[in-house]
One Martini backbone bead per residue (centre of mass of N, CA, C, O) as a GRO file, in nm:
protein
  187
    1UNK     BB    1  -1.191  15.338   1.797
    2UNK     BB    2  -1.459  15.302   1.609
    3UNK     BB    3  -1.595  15.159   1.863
    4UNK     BB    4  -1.633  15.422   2.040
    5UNK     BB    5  -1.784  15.569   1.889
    6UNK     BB    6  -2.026  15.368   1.797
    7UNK     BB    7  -2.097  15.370   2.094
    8UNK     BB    8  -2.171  15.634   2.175
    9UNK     BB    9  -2.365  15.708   1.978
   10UNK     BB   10  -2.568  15.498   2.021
   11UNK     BB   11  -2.605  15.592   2.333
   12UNK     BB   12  -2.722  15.887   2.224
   13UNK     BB   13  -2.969  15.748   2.039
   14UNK     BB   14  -3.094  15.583   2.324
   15UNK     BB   15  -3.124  15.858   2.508
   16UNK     BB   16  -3.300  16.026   2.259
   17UNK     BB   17  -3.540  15.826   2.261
   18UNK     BB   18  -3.595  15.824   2.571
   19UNK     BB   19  -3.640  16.136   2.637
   20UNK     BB   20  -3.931  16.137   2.510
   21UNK     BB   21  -4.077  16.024   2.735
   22UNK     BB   22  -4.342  15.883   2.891
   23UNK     BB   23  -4.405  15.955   3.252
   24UNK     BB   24  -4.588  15.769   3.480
   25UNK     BB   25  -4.683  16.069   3.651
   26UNK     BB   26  -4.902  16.132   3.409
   27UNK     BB   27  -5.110  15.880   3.402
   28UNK     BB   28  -5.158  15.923   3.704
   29UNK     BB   29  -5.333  16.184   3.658
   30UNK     BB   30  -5.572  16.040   3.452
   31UNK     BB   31  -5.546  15.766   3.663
   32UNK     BB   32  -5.614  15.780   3.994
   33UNK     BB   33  -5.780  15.495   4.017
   34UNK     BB   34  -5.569  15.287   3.953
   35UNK     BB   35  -5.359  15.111   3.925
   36UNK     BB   36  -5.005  15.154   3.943
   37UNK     BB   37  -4.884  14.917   3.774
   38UNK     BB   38  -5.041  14.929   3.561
   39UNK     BB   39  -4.986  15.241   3.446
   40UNK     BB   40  -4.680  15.111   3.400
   41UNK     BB   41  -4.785  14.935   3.172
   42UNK     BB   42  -4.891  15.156   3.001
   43UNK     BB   43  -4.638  15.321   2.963
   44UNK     BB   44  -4.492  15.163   2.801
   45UNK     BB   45  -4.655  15.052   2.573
   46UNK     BB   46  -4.682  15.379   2.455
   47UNK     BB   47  -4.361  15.391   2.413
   48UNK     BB   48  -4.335  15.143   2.198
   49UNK     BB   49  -4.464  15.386   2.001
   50UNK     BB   50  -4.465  15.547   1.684
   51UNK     BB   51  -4.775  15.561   1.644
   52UNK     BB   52  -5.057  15.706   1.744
   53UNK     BB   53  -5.253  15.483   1.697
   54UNK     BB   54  -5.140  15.265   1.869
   55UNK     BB   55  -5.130  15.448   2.131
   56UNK     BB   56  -5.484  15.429   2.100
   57UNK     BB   57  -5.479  15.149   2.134
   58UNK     BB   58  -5.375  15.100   2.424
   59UNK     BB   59  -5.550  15.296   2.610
   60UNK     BB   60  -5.835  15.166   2.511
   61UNK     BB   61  -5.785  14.887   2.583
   62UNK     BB   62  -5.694  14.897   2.876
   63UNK     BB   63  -5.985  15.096   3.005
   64UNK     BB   64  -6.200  14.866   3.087
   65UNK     BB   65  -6.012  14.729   3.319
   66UNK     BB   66  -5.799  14.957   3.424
   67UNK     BB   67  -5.905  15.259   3.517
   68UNK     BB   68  -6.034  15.091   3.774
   69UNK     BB   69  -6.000  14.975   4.083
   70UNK     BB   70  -6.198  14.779   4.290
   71UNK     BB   71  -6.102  14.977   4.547
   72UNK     BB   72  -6.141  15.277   4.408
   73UNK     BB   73  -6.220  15.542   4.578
   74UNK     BB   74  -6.455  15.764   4.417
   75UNK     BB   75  -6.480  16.090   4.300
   76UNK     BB   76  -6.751  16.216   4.165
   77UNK     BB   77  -6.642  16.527   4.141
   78UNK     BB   78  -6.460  16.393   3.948
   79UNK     BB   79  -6.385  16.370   3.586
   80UNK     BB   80  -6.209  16.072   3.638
   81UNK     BB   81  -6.449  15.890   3.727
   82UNK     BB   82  -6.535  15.893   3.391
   83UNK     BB   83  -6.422  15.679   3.152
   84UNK     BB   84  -6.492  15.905   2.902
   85UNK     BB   85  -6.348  16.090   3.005
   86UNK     BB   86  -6.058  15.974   3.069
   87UNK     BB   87  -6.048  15.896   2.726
   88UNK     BB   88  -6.016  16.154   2.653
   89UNK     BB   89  -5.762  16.295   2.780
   90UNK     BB   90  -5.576  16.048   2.693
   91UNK     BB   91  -5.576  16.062   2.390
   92UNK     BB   92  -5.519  16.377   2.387
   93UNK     BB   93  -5.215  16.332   2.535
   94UNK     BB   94  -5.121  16.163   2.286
   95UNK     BB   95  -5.119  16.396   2.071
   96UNK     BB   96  -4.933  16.604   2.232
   97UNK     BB   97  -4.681  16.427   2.228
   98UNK     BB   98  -4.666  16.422   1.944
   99UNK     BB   99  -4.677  16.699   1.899
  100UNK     BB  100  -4.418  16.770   2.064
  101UNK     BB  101  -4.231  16.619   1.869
  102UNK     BB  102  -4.243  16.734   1.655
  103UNK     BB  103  -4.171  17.069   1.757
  104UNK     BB  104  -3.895  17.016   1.860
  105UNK     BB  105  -3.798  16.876   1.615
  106UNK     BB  106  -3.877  17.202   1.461
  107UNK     BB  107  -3.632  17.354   1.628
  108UNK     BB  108  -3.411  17.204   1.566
  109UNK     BB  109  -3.365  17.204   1.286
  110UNK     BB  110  -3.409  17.543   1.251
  111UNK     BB  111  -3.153  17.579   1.468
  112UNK     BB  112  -2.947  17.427   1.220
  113UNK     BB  113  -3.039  17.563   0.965
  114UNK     BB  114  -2.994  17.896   1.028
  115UNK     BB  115  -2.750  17.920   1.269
  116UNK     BB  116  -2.792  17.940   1.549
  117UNK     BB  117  -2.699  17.642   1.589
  118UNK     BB  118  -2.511  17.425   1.671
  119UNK     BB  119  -2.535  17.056   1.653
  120UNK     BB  120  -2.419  17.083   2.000
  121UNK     BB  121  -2.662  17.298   2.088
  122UNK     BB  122  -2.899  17.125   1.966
  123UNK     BB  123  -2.859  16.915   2.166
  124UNK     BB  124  -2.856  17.025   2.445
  125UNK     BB  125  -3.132  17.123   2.438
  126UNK     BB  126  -3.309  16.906   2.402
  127UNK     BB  127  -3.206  16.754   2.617
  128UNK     BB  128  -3.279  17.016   2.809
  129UNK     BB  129  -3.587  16.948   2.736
  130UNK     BB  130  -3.664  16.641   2.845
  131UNK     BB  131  -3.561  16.686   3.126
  132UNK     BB  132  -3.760  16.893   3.237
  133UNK     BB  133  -4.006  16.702   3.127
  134UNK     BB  134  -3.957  16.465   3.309
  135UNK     BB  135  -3.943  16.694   3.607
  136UNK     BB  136  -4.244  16.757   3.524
  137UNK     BB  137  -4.454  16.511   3.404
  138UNK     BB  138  -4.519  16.622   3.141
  139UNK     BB  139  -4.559  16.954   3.187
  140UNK     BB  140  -4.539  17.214   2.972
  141UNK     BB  141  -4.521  17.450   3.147
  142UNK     BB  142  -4.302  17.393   3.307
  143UNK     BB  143  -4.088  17.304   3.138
  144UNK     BB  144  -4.047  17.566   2.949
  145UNK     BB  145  -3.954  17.730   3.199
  146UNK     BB  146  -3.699  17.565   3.252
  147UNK     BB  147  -3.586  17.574   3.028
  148UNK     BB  148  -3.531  17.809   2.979
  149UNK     BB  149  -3.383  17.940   3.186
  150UNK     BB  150  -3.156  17.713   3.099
  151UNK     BB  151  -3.088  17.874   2.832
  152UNK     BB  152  -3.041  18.165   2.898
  153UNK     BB  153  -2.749  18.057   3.024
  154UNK     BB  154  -2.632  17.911   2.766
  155UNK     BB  155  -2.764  18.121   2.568
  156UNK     BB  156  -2.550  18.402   2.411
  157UNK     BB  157  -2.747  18.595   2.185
  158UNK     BB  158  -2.868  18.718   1.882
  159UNK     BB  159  -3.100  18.694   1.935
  160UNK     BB  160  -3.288  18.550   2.179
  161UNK     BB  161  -3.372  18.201   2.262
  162UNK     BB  162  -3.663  18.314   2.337
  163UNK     BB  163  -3.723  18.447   2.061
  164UNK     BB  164  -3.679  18.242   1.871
  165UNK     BB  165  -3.902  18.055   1.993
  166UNK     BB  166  -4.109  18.232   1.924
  167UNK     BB  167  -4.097  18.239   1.637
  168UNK     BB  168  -4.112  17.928   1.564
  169UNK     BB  169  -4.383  17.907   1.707
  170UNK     BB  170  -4.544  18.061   1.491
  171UNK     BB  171  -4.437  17.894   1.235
  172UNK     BB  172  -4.582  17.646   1.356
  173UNK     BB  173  -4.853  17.708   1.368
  174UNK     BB  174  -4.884  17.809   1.050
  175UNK     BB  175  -4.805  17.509   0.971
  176UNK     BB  176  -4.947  17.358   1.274
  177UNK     BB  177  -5.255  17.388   1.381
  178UNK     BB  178  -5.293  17.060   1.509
  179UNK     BB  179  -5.050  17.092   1.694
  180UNK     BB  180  -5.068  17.341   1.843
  181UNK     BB  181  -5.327  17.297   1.981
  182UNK     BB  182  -5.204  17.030   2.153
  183UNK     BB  183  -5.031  17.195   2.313
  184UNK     BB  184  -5.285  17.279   2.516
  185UNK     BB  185  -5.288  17.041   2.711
  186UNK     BB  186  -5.535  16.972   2.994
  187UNK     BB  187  -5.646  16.843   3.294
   0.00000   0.00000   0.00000
């Protein structure tokens, strides 16, 4: 029995460690003009990385050579036609991603720690909302969209736990403001 506790944990850590990943419709949508199968391997190289630094390194390397497919028709009035603008855009995408698993992390702590959720409620809000985030393709805006709505159905408390993520992301804000600002990020 103890050999199957430890297989469920495990696997329950390593789809909580891949549910946060960045997912390849993502990085389709800052380079447009690349080969499909590049940014799938740029995508993974990305998500294998726990550092922000190495995973800027990672697609610093990549763009001077894989940006634009050599045959990729380039709409000069799209500003992602412009090696500088992409990489500008792309840099930033992952700063946002770091600074989004802060956030959620200082969510869930602060809801088990306060004692709004227990840690099995909080566990599956978490899980609820990278699922949301994956069929978002990583687009924050629709993510939390999703996500509460279907936190509001899960979750009846008082306050209600859109109350709750409003107060605690006031206090993510004023204790990381430089996180804070990297979650506005848009394409």
């Amino acid at each position: 029995m103890p050999r199957v506790v430890s297989l469920v944990l495990l696997c329950s850590l390593v789809f909580y460690v891949t549910s946060d990943q960045i997912v390849q419709g993502a990085l389709e949508k800052i380079f447009p003009y690349a080969a499909v199968a590049k940014v799938k391997t740029l995508t993974t190289n990305v998500n294998k990385q726990t550092v922000i630094a190495k995973a800027k390194t990672v697609v610093k390397n990549w763009i001077p050579t894989n940006w634009k497919a050599a045959n990729a028709k380039v709409d000069a009035k799209n500003p992602l036609s412009k090696q500088a603008y992409a990489q500008k855009k792309a840099l930033a995408f992952i700063d946002y991603r770091f600074s989004l698993k802060k956030y959620i992390n200082y969510l869930y702590n602060q809801a088990v720690k306060t004692k709004y959720l227990t840690t099995p409620e909080a566990n599956n809000m978490r899980t609820m909302f990278w699922a949301a985030d994956a069929k978002a393709l990583n687009n924050y805006t629709v993510t939390c969209q999703t996500f509460m709505v279907e936190a509001m159905t899960k979750i009846k408390k008082t306050p209600t736990i859109q109350d709750s993520v409003t107060d605690l992301t006031g206090k993510f804000a004023a204790a990381n403001p430089k996180d804070y600002a990297n979650l506005q990020w848009t394409l």
